[in-house]
Tab-separated table of C-alpha atoms and ligand atoms in Angstrom:
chain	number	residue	atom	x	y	z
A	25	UNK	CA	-10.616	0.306	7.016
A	26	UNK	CA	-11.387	-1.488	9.970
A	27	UNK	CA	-7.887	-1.361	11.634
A	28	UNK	CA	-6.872	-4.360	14.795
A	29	UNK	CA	-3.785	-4.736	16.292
A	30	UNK	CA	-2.732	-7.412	18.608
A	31	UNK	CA	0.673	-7.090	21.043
A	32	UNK	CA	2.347	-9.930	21.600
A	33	UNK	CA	6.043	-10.251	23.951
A	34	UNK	CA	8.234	-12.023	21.372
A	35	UNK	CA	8.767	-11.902	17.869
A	36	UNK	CA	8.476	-15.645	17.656
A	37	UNK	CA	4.788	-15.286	19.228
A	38	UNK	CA	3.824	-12.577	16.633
A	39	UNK	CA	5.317	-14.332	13.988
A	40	UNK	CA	3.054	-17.627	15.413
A	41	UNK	CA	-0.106	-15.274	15.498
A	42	UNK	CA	0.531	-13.698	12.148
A	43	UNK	CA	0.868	-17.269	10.708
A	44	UNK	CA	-2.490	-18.044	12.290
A	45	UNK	CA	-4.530	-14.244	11.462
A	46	UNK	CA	-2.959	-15.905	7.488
A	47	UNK	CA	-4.471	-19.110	7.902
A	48	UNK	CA	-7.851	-17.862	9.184
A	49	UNK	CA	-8.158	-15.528	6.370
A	50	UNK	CA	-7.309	-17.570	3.510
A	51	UNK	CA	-9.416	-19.985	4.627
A	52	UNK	CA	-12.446	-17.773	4.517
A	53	UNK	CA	-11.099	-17.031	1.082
A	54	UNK	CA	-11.120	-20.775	0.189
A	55	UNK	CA	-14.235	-20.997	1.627
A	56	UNK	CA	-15.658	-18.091	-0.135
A	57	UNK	CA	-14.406	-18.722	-4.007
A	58	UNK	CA	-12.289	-21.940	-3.611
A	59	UNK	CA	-9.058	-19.788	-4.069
A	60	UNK	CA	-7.284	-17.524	-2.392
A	61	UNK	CA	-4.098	-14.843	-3.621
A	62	UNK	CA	-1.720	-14.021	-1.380
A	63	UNK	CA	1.178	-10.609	-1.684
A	64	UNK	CA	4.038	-11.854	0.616
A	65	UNK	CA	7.118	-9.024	1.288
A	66	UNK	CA	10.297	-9.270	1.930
A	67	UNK	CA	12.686	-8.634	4.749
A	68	UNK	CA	13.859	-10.146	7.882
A	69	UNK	CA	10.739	-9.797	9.226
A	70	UNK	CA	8.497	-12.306	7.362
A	71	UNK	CA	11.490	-15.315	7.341
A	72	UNK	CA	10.090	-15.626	11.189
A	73	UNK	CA	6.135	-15.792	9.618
A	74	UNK	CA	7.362	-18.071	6.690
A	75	UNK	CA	8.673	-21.178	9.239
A	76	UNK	CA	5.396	-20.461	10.819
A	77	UNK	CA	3.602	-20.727	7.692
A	78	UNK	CA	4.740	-23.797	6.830
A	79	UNK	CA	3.361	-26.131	9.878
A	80	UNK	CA	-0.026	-24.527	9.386
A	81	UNK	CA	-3.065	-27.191	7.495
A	82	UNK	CA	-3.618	-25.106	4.238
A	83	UNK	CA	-3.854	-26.216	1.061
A	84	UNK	CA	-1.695	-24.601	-0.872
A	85	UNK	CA	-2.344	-26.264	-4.109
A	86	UNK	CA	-5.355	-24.037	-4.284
A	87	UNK	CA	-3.952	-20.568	-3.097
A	88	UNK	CA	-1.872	-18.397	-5.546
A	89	UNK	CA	1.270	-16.959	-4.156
A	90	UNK	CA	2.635	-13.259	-5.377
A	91	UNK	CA	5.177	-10.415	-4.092
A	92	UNK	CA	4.562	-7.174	-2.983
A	93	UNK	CA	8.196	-5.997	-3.899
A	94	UNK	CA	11.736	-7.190	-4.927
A	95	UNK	CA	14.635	-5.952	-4.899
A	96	UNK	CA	16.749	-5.886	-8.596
A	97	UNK	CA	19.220	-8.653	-8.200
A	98	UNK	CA	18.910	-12.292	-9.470
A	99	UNK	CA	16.264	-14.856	-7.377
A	100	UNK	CA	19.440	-16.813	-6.408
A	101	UNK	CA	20.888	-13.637	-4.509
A	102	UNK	CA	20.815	-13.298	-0.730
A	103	UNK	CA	19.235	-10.081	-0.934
A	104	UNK	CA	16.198	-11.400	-3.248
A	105	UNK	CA	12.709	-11.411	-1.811
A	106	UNK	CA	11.978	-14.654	-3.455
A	107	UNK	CA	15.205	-16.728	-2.627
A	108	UNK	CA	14.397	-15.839	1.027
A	109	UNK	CA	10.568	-17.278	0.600
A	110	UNK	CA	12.153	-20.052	-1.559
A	111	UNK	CA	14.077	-21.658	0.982
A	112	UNK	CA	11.769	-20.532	4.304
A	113	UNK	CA	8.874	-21.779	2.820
A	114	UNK	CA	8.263	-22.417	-1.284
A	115	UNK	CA	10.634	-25.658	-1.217
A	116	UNK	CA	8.715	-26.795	2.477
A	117	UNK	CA	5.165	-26.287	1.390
A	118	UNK	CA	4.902	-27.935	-1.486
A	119	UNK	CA	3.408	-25.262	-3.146
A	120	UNK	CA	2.633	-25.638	-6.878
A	121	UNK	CA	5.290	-23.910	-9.039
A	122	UNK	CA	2.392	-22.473	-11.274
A	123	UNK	CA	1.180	-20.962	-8.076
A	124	UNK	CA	4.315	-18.982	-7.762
A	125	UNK	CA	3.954	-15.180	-9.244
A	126	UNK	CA	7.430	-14.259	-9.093
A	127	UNK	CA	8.410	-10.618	-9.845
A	128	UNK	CA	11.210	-10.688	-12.180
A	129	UNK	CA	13.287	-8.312	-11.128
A	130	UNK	CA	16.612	-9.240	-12.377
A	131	UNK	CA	14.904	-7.747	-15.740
A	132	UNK	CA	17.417	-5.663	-17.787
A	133	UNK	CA	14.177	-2.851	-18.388
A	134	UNK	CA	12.784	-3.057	-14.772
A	135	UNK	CA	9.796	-0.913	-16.291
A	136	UNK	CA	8.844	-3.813	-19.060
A	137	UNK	CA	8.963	-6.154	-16.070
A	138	UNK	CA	6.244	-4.059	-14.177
A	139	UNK	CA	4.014	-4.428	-17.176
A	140	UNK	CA	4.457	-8.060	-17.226
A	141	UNK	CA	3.747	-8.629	-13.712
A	142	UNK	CA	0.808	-6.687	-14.037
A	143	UNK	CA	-0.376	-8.308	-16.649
A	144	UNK	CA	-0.072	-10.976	-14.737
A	145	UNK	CA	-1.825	-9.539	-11.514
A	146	UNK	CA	-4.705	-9.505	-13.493
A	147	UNK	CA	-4.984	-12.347	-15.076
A	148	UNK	CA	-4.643	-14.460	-12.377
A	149	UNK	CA	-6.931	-12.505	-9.439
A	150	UNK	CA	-10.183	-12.740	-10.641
A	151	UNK	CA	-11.982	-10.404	-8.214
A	152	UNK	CA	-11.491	-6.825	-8.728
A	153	UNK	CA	-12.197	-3.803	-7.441
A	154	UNK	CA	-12.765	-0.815	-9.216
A	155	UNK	CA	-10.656	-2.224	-11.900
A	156	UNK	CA	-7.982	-2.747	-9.417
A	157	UNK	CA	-6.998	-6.575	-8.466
A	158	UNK	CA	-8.197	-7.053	-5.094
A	159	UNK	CA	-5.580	-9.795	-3.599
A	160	UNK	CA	-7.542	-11.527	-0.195
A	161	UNK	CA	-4.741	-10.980	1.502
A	162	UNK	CA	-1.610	-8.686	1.294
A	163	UNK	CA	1.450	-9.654	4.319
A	164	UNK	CA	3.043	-5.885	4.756
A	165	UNK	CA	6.156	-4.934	6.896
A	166	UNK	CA	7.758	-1.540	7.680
A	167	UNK	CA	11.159	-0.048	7.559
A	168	UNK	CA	12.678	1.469	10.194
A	169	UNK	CA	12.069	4.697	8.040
A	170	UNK	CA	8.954	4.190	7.917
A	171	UNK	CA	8.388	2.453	4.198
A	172	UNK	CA	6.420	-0.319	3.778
A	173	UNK	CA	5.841	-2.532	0.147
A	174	UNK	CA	9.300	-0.379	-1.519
A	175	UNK	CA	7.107	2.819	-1.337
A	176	UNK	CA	10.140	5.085	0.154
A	177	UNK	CA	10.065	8.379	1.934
A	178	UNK	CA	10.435	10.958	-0.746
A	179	UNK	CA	10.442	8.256	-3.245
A	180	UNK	CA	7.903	9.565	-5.931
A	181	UNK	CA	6.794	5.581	-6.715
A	182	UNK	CA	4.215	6.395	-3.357
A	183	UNK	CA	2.139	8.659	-5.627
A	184	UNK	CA	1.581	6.428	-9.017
A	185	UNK	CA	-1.770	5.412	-9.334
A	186	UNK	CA	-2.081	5.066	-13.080
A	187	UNK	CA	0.008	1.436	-12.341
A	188	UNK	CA	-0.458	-1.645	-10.504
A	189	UNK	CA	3.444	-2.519	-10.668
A	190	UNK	CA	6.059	-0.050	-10.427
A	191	UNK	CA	9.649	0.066	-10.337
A	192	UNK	CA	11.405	1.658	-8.162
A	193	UNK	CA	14.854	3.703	-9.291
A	194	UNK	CA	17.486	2.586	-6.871
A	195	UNK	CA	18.952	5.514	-4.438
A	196	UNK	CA	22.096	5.718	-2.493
A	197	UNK	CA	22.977	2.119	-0.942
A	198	UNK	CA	19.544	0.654	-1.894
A	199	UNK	CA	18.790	-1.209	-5.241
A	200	UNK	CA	16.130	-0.913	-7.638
A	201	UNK	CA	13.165	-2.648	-6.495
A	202	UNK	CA	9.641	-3.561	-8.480
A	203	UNK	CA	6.864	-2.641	-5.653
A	204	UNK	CA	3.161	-3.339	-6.158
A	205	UNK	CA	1.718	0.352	-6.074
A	206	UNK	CA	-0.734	2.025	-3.532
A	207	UNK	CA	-4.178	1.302	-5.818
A	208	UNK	CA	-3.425	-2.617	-5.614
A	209	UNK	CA	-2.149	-2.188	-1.386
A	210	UNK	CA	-5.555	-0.151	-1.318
A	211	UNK	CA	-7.602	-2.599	-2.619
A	212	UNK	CA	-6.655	-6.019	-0.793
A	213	UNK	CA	-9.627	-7.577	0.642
A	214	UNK	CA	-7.405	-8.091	3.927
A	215	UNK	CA	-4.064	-6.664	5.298
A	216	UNK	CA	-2.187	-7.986	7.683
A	217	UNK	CA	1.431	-6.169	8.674
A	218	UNK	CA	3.907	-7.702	10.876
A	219	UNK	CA	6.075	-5.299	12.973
A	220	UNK	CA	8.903	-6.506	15.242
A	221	UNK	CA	12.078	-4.831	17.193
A	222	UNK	CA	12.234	-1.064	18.723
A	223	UNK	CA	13.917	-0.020	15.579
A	224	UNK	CA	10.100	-0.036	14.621
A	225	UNK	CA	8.335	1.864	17.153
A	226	UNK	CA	9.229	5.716	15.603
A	227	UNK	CA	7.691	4.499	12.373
A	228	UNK	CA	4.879	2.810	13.914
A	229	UNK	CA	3.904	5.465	16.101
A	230	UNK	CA	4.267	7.628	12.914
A	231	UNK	CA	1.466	5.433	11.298
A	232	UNK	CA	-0.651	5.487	13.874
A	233	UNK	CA	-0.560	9.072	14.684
A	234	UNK	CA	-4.114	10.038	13.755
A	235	UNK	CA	-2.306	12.871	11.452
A	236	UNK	CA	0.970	12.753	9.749
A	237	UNK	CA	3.093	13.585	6.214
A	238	UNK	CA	2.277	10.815	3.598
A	239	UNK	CA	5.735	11.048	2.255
A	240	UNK	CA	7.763	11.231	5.240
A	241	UNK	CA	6.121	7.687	6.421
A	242	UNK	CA	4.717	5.983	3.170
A	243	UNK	CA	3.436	2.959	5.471
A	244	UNK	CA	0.535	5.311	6.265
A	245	UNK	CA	-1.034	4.480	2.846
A	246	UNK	CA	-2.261	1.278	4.670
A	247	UNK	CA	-4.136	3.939	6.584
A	248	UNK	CA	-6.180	4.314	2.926
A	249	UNK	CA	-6.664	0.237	3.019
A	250	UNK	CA	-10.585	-0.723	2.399
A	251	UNK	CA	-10.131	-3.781	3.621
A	252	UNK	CA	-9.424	-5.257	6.821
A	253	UNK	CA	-6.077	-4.403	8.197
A	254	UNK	CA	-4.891	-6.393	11.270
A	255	UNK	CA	-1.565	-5.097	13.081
A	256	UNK	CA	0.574	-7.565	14.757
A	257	UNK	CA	3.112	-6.479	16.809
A	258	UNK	CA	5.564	-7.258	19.599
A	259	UNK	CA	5.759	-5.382	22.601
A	260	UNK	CA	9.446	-4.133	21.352
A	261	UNK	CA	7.883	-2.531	18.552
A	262	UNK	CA	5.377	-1.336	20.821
A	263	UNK	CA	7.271	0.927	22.489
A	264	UNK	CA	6.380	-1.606	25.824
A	265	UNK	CA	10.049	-2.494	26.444
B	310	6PG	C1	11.627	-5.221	1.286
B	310	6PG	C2	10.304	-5.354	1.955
B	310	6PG	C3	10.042	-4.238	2.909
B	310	6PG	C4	10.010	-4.898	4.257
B	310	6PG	C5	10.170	-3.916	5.370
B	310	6PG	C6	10.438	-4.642	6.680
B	310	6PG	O1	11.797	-5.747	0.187
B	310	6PG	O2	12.521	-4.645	1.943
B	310	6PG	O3	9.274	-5.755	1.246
B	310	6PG	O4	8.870	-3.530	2.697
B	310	6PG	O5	8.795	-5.594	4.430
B	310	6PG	O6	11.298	-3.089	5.087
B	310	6PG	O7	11.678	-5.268	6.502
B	310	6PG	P1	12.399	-6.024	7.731
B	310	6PG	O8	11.452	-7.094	8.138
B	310	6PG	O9	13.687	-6.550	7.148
B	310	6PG	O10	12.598	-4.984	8.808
């Protein structure tokens, strides 16, 4: 893993240099193979990096666009992963609807839909590695506790490696989700995770920490990434105040 991280003082201006770390590296992918794949997650986080997305020169008719979690509820609801992308960026790029892999997880049997959508994962990204789908780029946040895809702390889904697509059994206040698993995170040609707000800065130091407990801070699978990873950060989330 060869691991970056760039500091920046506003969310806006990480959000703007996350947007442009995306467009640099799926252009190398376009370059490369003449497609590109691209994990997106969900959260408050990325809305910020999708109205950045959208002003940037790519062409999206040529890049394939998938989720690295959702949460159980319909694509209309305000909690879904994909009606947030929909309306921050889908409907404003143009993007081609067949080069939208949406995880259906509004699925009565949320463990049929895994299969499906790794079915699909591997139909549709050609390169592989090791078996595994290697996505050229996977957008990551991280929870406040410390979770990043919907890998949770003490959340067995963090150990399944026999599965690209998982779900995820839903636990106190939180729904079900569908999360790509820790062999597909692993094995993205590039990672790039966006981390705003103090609320961060526990779980990021927690990441960071050159030892640490796997299931107490789940984001420190990215740790395992053989790709690149690139932080971007704001200084909030820094712990710079
Ligand atoms: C989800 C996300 C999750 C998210 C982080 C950061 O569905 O909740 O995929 O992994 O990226 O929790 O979320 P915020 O940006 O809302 O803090």
């Amino acid at each position: 893993m060869s691991f970056r991280w760039h500091s920046y003082p506003s969310p806006r201006e990480a959000a703007s240099a996350c947007a442009r770390q995306t467009q640099m590296l799926l252009e190398q992918a376009l370059s490369g193979q003449g497609t590109a794949t691209m994990a997106v997650s969900g959260g408050s986080t990325p809305a910020l990096w999708f109205r950045e997305l959208v002003d940037l020169d790519l062409d999206w008719s040529r890049i394939h666009l998938f989720w690295v979690d959702e949460r159980a509820v319909p694509p209309t609801h305000e909690r879904s992963n994909y009606a947030g992308a929909k309306a921050a960026f889908l409907d404003p790029s143009g993007i081609p609807s067949s080069n939208i892999h949406r995880m259906r997880a509004e699925a009565s049997d949320l463990a049929i839909a895994a299969m499906d959508y790794e079915a699909e994962l591997r139909d549709s990204v050609r390169l592989k590695l090791g078996g595994v789908p290697a996505l050229d780029l996977v957008v990551l946040g991280i929870g406040d506790d410390g979770h990043t895809a919907s890998l949770f702390p003490g959340d067995a889904t963090l150990f399944v490696t026999d599965k690209l697509v998982a779900p995820v059994p839903a636990a106190g206040q939180r729904e079900a989700r569908l999360t790509l698993t820790s062999p597909v995170l692993e094995s993205a040609r590039a990672t790039v995770v966006i981390v705003l707000g103090a609320s961060k800065h526990p779980a990021l130091e927690r990441v960071w920490a050159a030892s640490g407990d796997l299931r107490e801070t789940p984001a420190r699978v990215i740790r395992g990434c053989r790709g690149s990873v690139t932080w971007v950060i704001d200084r909030a989330a820094g712990g710079m105040g």
